[in-house]
Amino acid sequence: MNNYILKIDCVDAKGLIYSISDVLYKSDLNIVKNDEFVDSENSRFFFRAIVSGDIENGNLVSRLKVVMPKDAKITLTKKRRKKIIIMATKESHCLGDLLLKEYSDDLNAEIVAVVSNYDYLKKLVDKFDIPFHHVCHEGLKRQEHEEKVFEVLKNYECDYMVLAKYMRILSSDFVRYFDGKMVNIHHSFLPAFIGANPYKQAYERGVKTIGATAHFVTNDLDEGPIISQDVINVTHEFSWRDMQKAGRNVEKVVLSNALDLVLEDRVFISQNKTVIF
Amino acid sequence: MNNYILKIDCVDAKGLIYSISDVLYKSDLNIVKNDEFVDSENSRFFFRAIVSGDIENGNLVSRLKVVMPKDAKITLTKKRRKKIIIMATKESHCLGDLLLKEYSDDLNAEIVAVVSNYDYLKKLVDKFDIPFHHVCHEGLKRQEHEEKVFEVLKNYECDYMVLAKYMRILSSDFVRYFDGKMVNIHHSFLPAFIGANPYKQAYERGVKTIGATAHFVTNDLDEGPIISQDVINVTHEFSWRDMQKAGRNVEKVVLSNALDLVLEDRVFISQNKTVIF
Amino acid sequence: MNNYILKIDCVDAKGLIYSISDVLYKSDLNIVKNDEFVDSENSRFFFRAIVSGDIENGNLVSRLKVVMPKDAKITLTKKRRKKIIIMATKESHCLGDLLLKEYSDDLNAEIVAVVSNYDYLKKLVDKFDIPFHHVCHEGLKRQEHEEKVFEVLKNYECDYMVLAKYMRILSSDFVRYFDGKMVNIHHSFLPAFIGANPYKQAYERGVKTIGATAHFVTNDLDEGPIISQDVINVTHEFSWRDMQKAGRNVEKVVLSNALDLVLEDRVFISQNKTVIF
Amino acid sequence: MNNYILKIDCVDAKGLIYSISDVLYKSDLNIVKNDEFVDSENSRFFFRAIVSGDIENGNLVSRLKVVMPKDAKITLTKKRRKKIIIMATKESHCLGDLLLKEYSDDLNAEIVAVVSNYDYLKKLVDKFDIPFHHVCHEGLKRQEHEEKVFEVLKNYECDYMVLAKYMRILSSDFVRYFDGKMVNIHHSFLPAFIGANPYKQAYERGVKTIGATAHFVTNDLDEGPIISQDVINVTHEFSWRDMQKAGRNVEKVVLSNALDLVLEDRVFISQNKTVIF
């Protein structure tokens, strides 16, 4: 079966679903599944369908463009395993979880490379025969370091960049380059505990729940569109180290769930939010 | 705004969404929101849309019937506050929660009457100026008791019957009468702990989570289509009475959430399961 | 059975549990249950026991004082139903839940009065035959209004003051008066969304979980020691009104759970945190 | 610091905590933390303390035996990294999670060997330089196969045996040998969906939550004392394969959490339940 993902994002108008289904029907294509959402506050229409049949790509998108509002962003992609690059620093739980999932065919992506500013994780990545690149940041300005990272990255094609506990702030140039393509895991239920050591902040505040947030990266630190969140309960018996340890399970599961959604083209970015089908 | 809920349930086929949207478009109606699901295992198509515009009801359904598969079950209902009857026994938490919600305009329904086999709850129901009917079961066979209940019920119209901790088993005649219209709250996460005193069963099994399940009532006790479930954690410190107390919060929230879904016509029954949009 | 709750909070030292159990044993008292926690960061010892036997109160506390560190805060209270006053504004869900729970003997407290700056909730409170006091704030300075509230309050004894969606900021005098005795429900998982309309903030941030926090009230708005928190998941389909509606179930359950803990003397305040047994 | 875990389990009696703390105090030992629970239904007393100081093991236990009820089971163990053996079949997620955790020093145990009835997982285990033993069951009776497994096991010392998705039923001899020392992960929230393919059972029942349960293994399949449970929500869109995939994250986290508790000597077995401090 040839399955395609059709995503449309445009200003809302009357009859959009009719227009889309009319084009698909007349192209002899079948809608296996469709989801639709209208953000009435901003008058935006979001549509995603799994379409089966014989598709001449350019043709279908052109035909849809004729009947859709002018601003419509239409993408049609064949269902396929995406390529991702992972950046990490020292912690292994999120990275390791993704390595294991790929190894067990439980991740709908190929990890083409891992880049880190330390070499701590090299041994682990080597076990899974995936290229590991240590790009040390010491003694370098942010821009210099990122240029070196880019030199590594240019050897790989990737659909998404995954920050699996990459603990350095990225320049706006770097962020812009991966606009809408870079997913980060933050170790708190945002917007609580933005910034450094959220577990210590949580401990000091005396919260009874801690959590994690996976989000797209934008220029505003920890402020990008949220994809997935989860929490667990803690008690007064938890030191911040205990919270950190307990939080690792949440972090890795939240990141992995978010990637599942992103890799299946189920996520739209709508200003600073996500629409997820 | 005239908003209608259109629900269609039929055998799956090619082009159904096109056919539906074609009819709606040509009737000058707008789809405010639509959800669709294909149960591929059973080849069933489920569709729900919020439709706005001027609708001549019979007409639209007829036009849809022409283009849909023969077995299609099509309902078109104007958005309105439904009527419900509540049956309960002695416990007040689920009933009370619904009374409060209606009182505060937080329940999308009118409670037209409460029926109980005891008179314990009369005082509470009276506070909210809702008719309370005590239909005592003592000394009566099941059928005799249900006949008396029916005599009460025939004075009211209702869209749904809600069993808010009604602790008597119902005859198949009674169940059949409210087929697809009767919602029960069971005090366990089904299918665990079917039958009597689930909290005692849970206590004796030593589980670490307890829960509640809202489901449509069918002839098989606690086996009907599940609408909503939730759980909470317990520890070895919980007696079964503690579990029962803690469980009450779950029961009332799960029942209330399930009713919200049912009352907004968001639930389809598909054999022994639900499809919920 | 005469059951007492013994609570001790002091600087940590060697042999404290021995010293306590020695005194209890020699007083011919039995420890039904005990919990203990050492906050090693601050070198504080927290101890709570349910003690059974014939107790001459003053005597036991005196004997314990002899063997405990000088700063020890020792309280011994007979298990009893506490008295609470509830303050609310317009929303009924938290107040109503507590009224219902008391009515059904499911709240370990007597609600002696309800005070509100509006009269919206009078009808509801009247149903449960509990004194309702409308103390209008219009045209009054904060201090003037609080003085009028105090005039009402002085007619009642209470163990705890419960803010069940009381939407006005309290002066530091008012807060100090109920130091460690006033519990508030905040409609977000603190410290996220401090201040006004957290649901709107949550909606605008595009979070995927919303929650509620019950905490003791201190001078710093929404910054007091947290007792209980919980969250639920939301999606892009939720308007902020939908979040508010869904959040109500969380708010009332979190407040009710926190009160259960407080009313059973299970909560210690330790600076800006709680220790809960 | 020399920290020891003292665990006592005996018939309940007056003054037990006094007697224990008296012995500890007179042995010049400090209680860093203690937890206590009385199962009043069965009149059992459970006590666990972290004790610091210079301990002559045999001596302390003897002195405690003098003052405790005759049936008292007293264990005193120095805090140390335990040894575990893992048995698995084909699925890698639970095993891999434990391998990663040990590799990252996030598991309070040493994995001394992995035994499987297939060789699928050999490659993965080899990456982590841990002995892997393939003990094929084909053509063998249960007893014959288990004898071969025992021949492998006798080369290793272990504190606990972990069944990380080992899909074969064990004989009562095997179970008895590891009495109270063998932890299994079952892929449902027990007691729902005992036996084969719980996800398929869950799918067919149409539940809205699925879960996992870690428990000690006893002769009754899936009936042993439960250590830890957790659930996640599912919808009608989940096929049973989707449930299985989503469930993997729950399974591995529940097993890992249960092991954390067991490995820190925080779990008592009390008939068919656990008491966990």
mmCIF file of C-alpha atoms in Angstrom, chain A residues 36-37 39 41-42 189-193 202-210 213 215 222-231 233 236-238 272-277, chain C residues 36-37 39 41-42 189-193 202-210 213 215 222-231 233 236-238 272-277:
data_model
loop_
_atom_site.group_PDB
_atom_site.id
_atom_site.type_symbol
_atom_site.label_atom_id
_atom_site.label_comp_id
_atom_site.label_asym_id
_atom_site.label_seq_id
_atom_site.Cartn_x
_atom_site.Cartn_y
_atom_site.Cartn_z
ATOM 1 C CA GLU A 36 -9.106 18.457 11.323
ATOM 2 C CA PHE A 37 -9.000 21.354 13.740
ATOM 3 C CA ASP A 39 -8.301 27.392 15.812
ATOM 4 C CA GLU A 41 -9.344 32.376 17.937
ATOM 5 C CA ASN A 42 -6.858 32.813 15.105
ATOM 6 C CA PHE A 189 6.792 20.662 33.486
ATOM 7 C CA LEU A 190 7.156 23.992 31.731
ATOM 8 C CA PRO A 191 6.586 26.831 32.305
ATOM 9 C CA ALA A 192 7.597 25.932 35.845
ATOM 10 C CA PHE A 193 11.316 25.961 36.503
ATOM 11 C CA ALA A 202 11.572 22.078 42.405
ATOM 12 C CA TYR A 203 13.163 20.747 45.573
ATOM 13 C CA GLU A 204 13.553 24.225 46.979
ATOM 14 C CA ARG A 205 9.955 25.119 46.156
ATOM 15 C CA GLY A 206 8.743 21.952 47.835
ATOM 16 C CA VAL A 207 6.504 20.793 44.980
ATOM 17 C CA LYS A 208 4.662 17.489 45.164
ATOM 18 C CA THR A 209 4.894 16.791 41.417
ATOM 19 C CA ILE A 210 7.832 16.999 39.050
ATOM 20 C CA THR A 213 8.390 18.741 28.733
ATOM 21 C CA HIS A 215 9.110 21.070 22.890
ATOM 22 C CA ASP A 222 12.371 26.848 27.118
ATOM 23 C CA GLU A 223 9.555 28.833 25.508
ATOM 24 C CA GLY A 224 9.002 26.878 22.298
ATOM 25 C CA PRO A 225 5.822 25.042 21.281
ATOM 26 C CA ILE A 226 5.142 22.174 23.695
ATOM 27 C CA ILE A 227 4.636 18.718 22.205
ATOM 28 C CA SER A 228 4.318 16.478 25.241
ATOM 29 C CA GLN A 229 4.437 16.663 29.038
ATOM 30 C CA ASP A 230 4.139 14.290 31.929
ATOM 31 C CA VAL A 231 4.601 14.373 35.690
ATOM 32 C CA ASN A 233 4.531 12.539 42.318
ATOM 33 C CA HIS A 236 9.264 15.461 51.250
ATOM 34 C CA GLU A 237 11.570 12.438 51.379
ATOM 35 C CA PHE A 238 12.985 13.249 47.948
ATOM 36 C CA ASN A 272 3.833 29.147 19.960
ATOM 37 C CA LYS A 273 1.628 26.084 20.268
ATOM 38 C CA THR A 274 1.232 22.693 18.688
ATOM 39 C CA VAL A 275 -1.769 21.048 17.099
ATOM 40 C CA ILE A 276 -1.367 17.283 17.374
ATOM 41 C CA PHE A 277 -3.498 14.700 15.586
ATOM 42 C CA GLU C 36 9.577 10.023 61.269
ATOM 43 C CA PHE C 37 11.601 12.138 58.910
ATOM 44 C CA ASP C 39 15.501 16.851 56.942
ATOM 45 C CA GLU C 41 19.845 19.580 54.879
ATOM 46 C CA ASN C 42 18.425 21.633 57.726
ATOM 47 C CA PHE C 189 0.313 23.386 39.245
ATOM 48 C CA LEU C 190 2.449 25.901 41.047
ATOM 49 C CA PRO C 191 4.898 27.481 40.520
ATOM 50 C CA ALA C 192 3.584 27.648 36.973
ATOM 51 C CA PHE C 193 1.034 30.359 36.327
ATOM 52 C CA ALA C 202 -1.907 27.942 30.397
ATOM 53 C CA TYR C 203 -3.947 28.219 27.216
ATOM 54 C CA GLU C 204 -1.698 30.922 25.867
ATOM 55 C CA ARG C 205 1.431 28.954 26.681
ATOM 56 C CA GLY C 206 -0.014 25.891 24.954
ATOM 57 C CA VAL C 207 0.695 23.431 27.754
ATOM 58 C CA LYS C 208 -0.422 19.811 27.504
ATOM 59 C CA THR C 209 -1.110 19.433 31.243
ATOM 60 C CA ILE C 210 -2.998 21.668 33.632
ATOM 61 C CA THR C 213 -2.205 23.133 43.984
ATOM 62 C CA HIS C 215 -1.044 25.173 49.855
ATOM 63 C CA ASP C 222 0.888 31.595 45.732
ATOM 64 C CA GLU C 223 4.253 30.905 47.359
ATOM 65 C CA GLY C 224 3.213 29.102 50.545
ATOM 66 C CA PRO C 225 4.075 25.520 51.519
ATOM 67 C CA ILE C 226 2.498 23.085 49.054
ATOM 68 C CA ILE C 227 0.329 20.306 50.485
ATOM 69 C CA SER C 228 -1.045 18.575 47.424
ATOM 70 C CA GLN C 229 -0.965 18.847 43.628
ATOM 71 C CA ASP C 230 -2.439 17.031 40.695
ATOM 72 C CA VAL C 231 -2.672 17.469 36.941
ATOM 73 C CA ASN C 233 -3.906 16.261 30.292
ATOM 74 C CA HIS C 236 -5.020 21.833 21.437
ATOM 75 C CA GLU C 237 -8.805 21.400 21.283
ATOM 76 C CA PHE C 238 -9.230 22.945 24.735
ATOM 77 C CA ASN C 272 8.398 26.899 52.891
ATOM 78 C CA LYS C 273 7.718 23.189 52.526
ATOM 79 C CA THR C 274 5.523 20.545 54.051
ATOM 80 C CA VAL C 275 6.402 17.214 55.593
ATOM 81 C CA ILE C 276 3.415 14.896 55.260
ATOM 82 C CA PHE C 277 2.993 11.555 56.992
#
